Tab-separated table of C-alpha atoms in Angstrom:
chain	number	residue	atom	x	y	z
A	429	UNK	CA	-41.078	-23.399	-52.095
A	430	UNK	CA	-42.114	-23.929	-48.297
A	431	UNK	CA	-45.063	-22.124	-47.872
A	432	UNK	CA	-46.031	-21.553	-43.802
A	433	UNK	CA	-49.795	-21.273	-43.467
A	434	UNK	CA	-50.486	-19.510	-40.146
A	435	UNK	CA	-53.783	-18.526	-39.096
A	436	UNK	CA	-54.004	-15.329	-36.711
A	437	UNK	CA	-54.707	-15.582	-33.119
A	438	UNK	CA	-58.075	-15.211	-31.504
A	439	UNK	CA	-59.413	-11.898	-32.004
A	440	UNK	CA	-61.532	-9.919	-29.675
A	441	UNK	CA	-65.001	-11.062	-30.721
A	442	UNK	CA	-68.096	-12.770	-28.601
A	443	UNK	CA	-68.657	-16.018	-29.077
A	444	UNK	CA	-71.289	-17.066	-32.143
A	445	UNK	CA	-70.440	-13.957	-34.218
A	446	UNK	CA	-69.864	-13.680	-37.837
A	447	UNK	CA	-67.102	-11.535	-38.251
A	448	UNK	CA	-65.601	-12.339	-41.767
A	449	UNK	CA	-63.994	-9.156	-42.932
A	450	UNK	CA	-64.723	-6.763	-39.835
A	451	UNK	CA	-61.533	-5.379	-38.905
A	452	UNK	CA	-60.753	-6.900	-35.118
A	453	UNK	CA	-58.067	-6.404	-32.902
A	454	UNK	CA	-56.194	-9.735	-30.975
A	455	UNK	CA	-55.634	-8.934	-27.458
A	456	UNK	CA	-52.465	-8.946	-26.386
A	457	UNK	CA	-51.968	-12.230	-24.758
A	458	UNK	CA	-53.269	-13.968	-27.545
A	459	UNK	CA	-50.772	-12.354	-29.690
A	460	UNK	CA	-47.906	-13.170	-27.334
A	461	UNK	CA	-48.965	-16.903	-27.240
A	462	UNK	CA	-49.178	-17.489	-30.858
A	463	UNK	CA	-46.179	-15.414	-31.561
A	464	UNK	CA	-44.050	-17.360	-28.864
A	465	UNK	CA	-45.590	-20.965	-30.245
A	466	UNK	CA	-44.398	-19.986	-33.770
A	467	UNK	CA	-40.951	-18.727	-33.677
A	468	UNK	CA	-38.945	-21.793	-33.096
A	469	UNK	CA	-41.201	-23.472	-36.220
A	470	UNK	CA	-40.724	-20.431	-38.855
A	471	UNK	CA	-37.409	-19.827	-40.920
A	472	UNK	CA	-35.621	-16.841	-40.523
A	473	UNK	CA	-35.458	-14.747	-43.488
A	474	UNK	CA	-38.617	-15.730	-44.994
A	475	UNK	CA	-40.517	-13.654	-47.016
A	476	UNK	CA	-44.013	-12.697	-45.126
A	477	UNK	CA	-47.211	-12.306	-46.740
A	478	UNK	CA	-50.799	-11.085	-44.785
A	479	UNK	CA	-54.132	-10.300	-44.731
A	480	UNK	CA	-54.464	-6.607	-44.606
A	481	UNK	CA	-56.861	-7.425	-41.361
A	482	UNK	CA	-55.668	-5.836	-38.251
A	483	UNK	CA	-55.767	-9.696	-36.432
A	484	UNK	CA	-53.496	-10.945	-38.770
A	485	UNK	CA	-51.205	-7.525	-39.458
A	486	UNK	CA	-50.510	-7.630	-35.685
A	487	UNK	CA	-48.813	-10.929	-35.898
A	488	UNK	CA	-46.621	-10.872	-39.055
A	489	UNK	CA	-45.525	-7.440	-37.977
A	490	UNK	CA	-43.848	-8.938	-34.656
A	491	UNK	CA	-43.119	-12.002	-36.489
A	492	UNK	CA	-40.965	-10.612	-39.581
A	493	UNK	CA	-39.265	-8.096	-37.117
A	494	UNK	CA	-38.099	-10.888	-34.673
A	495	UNK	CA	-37.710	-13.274	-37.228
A	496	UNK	CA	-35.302	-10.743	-39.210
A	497	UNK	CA	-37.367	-10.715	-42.314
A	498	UNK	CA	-38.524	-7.629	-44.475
A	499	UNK	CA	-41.616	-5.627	-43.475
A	500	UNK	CA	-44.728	-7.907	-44.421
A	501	UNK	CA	-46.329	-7.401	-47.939
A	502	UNK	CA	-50.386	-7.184	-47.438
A	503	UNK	CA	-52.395	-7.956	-49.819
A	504	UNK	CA	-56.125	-7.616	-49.851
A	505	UNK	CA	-56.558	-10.654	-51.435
A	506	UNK	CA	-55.678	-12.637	-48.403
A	507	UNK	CA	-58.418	-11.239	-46.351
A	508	UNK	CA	-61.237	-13.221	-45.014
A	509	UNK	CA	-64.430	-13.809	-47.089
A	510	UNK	CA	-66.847	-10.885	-46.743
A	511	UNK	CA	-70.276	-11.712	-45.395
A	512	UNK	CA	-72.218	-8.388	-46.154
A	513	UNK	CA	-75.031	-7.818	-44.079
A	514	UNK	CA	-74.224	-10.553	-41.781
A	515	UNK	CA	-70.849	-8.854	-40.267
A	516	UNK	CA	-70.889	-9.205	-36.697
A	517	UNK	CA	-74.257	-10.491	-36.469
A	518	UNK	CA	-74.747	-13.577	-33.592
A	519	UNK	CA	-75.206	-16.663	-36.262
A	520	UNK	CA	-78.445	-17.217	-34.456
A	521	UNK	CA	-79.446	-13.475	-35.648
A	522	UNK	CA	-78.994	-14.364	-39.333
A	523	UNK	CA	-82.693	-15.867	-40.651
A	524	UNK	CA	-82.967	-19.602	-41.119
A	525	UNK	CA	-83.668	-19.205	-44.531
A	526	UNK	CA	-80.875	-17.417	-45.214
A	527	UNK	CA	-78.449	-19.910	-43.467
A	528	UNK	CA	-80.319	-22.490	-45.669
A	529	UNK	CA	-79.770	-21.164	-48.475
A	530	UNK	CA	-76.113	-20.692	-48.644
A	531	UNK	CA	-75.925	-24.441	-47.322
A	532	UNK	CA	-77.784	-25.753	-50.468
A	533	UNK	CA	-75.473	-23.605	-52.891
A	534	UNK	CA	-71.983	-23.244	-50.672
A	535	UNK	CA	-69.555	-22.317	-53.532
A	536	UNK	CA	-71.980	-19.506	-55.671
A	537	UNK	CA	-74.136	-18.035	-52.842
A	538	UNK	CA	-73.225	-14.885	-51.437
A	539	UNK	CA	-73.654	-14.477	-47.762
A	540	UNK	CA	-75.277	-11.232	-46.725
A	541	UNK	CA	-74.991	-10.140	-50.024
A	542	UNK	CA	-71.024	-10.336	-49.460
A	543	UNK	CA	-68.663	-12.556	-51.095
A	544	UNK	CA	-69.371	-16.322	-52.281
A	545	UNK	CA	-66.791	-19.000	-51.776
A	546	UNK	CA	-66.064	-18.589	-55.515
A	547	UNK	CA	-65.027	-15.295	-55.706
A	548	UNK	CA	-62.709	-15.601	-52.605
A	549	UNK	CA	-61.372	-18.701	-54.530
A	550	UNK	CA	-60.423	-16.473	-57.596
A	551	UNK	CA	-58.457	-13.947	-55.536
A	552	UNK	CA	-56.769	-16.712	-53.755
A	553	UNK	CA	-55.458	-18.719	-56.816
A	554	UNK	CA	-54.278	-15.076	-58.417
A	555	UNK	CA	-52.408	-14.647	-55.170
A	556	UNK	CA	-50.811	-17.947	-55.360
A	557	UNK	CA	-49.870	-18.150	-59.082
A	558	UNK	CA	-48.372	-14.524	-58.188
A	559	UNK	CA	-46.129	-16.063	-55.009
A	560	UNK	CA	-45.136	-18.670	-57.772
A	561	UNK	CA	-43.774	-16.542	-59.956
A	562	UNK	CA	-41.589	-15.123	-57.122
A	563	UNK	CA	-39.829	-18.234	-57.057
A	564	UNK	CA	-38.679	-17.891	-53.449
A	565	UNK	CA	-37.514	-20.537	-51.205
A	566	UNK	CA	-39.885	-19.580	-47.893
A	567	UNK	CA	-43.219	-17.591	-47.606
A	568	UNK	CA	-45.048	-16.991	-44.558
A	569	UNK	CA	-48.509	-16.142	-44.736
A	570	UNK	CA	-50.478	-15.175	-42.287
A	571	UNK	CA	-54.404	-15.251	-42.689
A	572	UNK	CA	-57.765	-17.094	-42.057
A	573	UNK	CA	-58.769	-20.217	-41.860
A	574	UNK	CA	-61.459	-19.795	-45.104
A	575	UNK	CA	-58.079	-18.504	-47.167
A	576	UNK	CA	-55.840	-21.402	-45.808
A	577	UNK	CA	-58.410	-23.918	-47.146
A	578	UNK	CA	-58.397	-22.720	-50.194
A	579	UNK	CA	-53.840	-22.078	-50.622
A	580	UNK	CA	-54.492	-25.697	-49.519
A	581	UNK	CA	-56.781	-26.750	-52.200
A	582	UNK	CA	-53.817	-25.208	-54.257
A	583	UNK	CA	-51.509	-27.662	-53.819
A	584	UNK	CA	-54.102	-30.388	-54.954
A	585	UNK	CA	-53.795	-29.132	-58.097
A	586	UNK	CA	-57.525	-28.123	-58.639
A	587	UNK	CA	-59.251	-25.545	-60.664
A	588	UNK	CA	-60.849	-22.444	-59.053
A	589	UNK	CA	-64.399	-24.260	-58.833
A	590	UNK	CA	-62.593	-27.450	-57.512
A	591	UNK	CA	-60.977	-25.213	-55.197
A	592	UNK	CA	-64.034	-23.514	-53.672
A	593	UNK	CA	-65.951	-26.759	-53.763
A	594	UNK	CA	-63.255	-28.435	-51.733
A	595	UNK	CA	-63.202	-25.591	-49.044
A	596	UNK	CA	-66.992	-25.260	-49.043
A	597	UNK	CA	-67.752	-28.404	-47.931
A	598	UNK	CA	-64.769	-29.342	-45.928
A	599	UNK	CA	-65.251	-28.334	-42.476
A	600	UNK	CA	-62.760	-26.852	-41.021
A	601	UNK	CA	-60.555	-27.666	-37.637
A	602	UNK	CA	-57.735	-25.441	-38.128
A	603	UNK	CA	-57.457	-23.222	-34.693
A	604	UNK	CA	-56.296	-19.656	-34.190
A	605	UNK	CA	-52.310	-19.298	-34.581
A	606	UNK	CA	-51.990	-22.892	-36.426
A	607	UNK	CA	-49.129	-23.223	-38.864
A	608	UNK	CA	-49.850	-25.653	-41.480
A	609	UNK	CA	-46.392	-26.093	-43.919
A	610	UNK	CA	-47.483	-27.086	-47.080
A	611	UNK	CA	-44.142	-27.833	-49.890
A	612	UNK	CA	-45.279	-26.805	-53.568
């Protein structure tokens, strides 16, 4: 299988904010740019997976129709890590303490009192085995960047704790509307 990792275009957001799981709309440029920079790259009658987040269902929506694929299948486990109490919060709103403490235990601590690294992990590896399973030649999934770590720790082979230890401390460069084409 050729799996497309695409992360969805910038979404309407200040700068500095935590938005994890916050539902956020893309403005309309950014949508056409990302959209325009990834049709000639992505198959044609793929299958199309996505984050049930508006910023991501704006893009495989006008993807899958141009592309001439099926409606997209969302799936909540796609979705960006939840950070609780720290949703849209500036980063330097968040206490110190609290910042430390989630960098001295990256994979079990739960930001905000949201989601930690781990259980994000779990949902991502029962997504994956499930796309598996499917046994279909080209999926297109269209996410974050936190959720394309982890597909990509994936296809290292690793377990669900290797998986969130590897996204956890790899930082990430991976910018809004990049396709990454990983073959399983």
């Amino acid at each position: 299988m050729h799996l497309y990792l695409v992360r969805h275009p910038r979404p309407i957001v200040a700068a500095n904010t935590c938005y994890g799981r916050t539902d956020l709309a893309v403005a309309a440029e950014e949508l056409a740019s990302a959209h325009a920079s990834l049709l000639p790259v992505l198959p044609k009658n793929a299958q199309v997976f996505s984050s049930p987040l508006r910023r991501c269902m704006d893009l495989s929506e006008s993807l899958a129709q141009t592309l001439g694929c099926a409606k997209p299948t969302y799936d909540e486990r796609l979705a960006e890590m939840h950070f609780g109490d720290w949703e849209m919060r500036t980063w330097d709103d968040i206490p110190r303490t609290a910042i430390d403490a989630w960098s001295q235990d990256m994979v079990e601590y739960q930001p905000g009192g949201g989601e930690s690294v781990m259980q994000v992990a779990h949902r991502v590896r029962a997504f994956r085995d499930e796309l598996t399973e499917l046994q279909i030649e080209h999926a297109i999934v269209i996410c974050h960047a936190g959720i394309i770590r982890l597909l990509a720790a994936c296809e290292h082979g690793l377990s669900v704790p290797e998986m969130a230890l590897y996204a956890a401390q790899k930082p990430h460069k991976i910018r809004y509307g990049e396709l990454l084409v990983v073959d399983c």
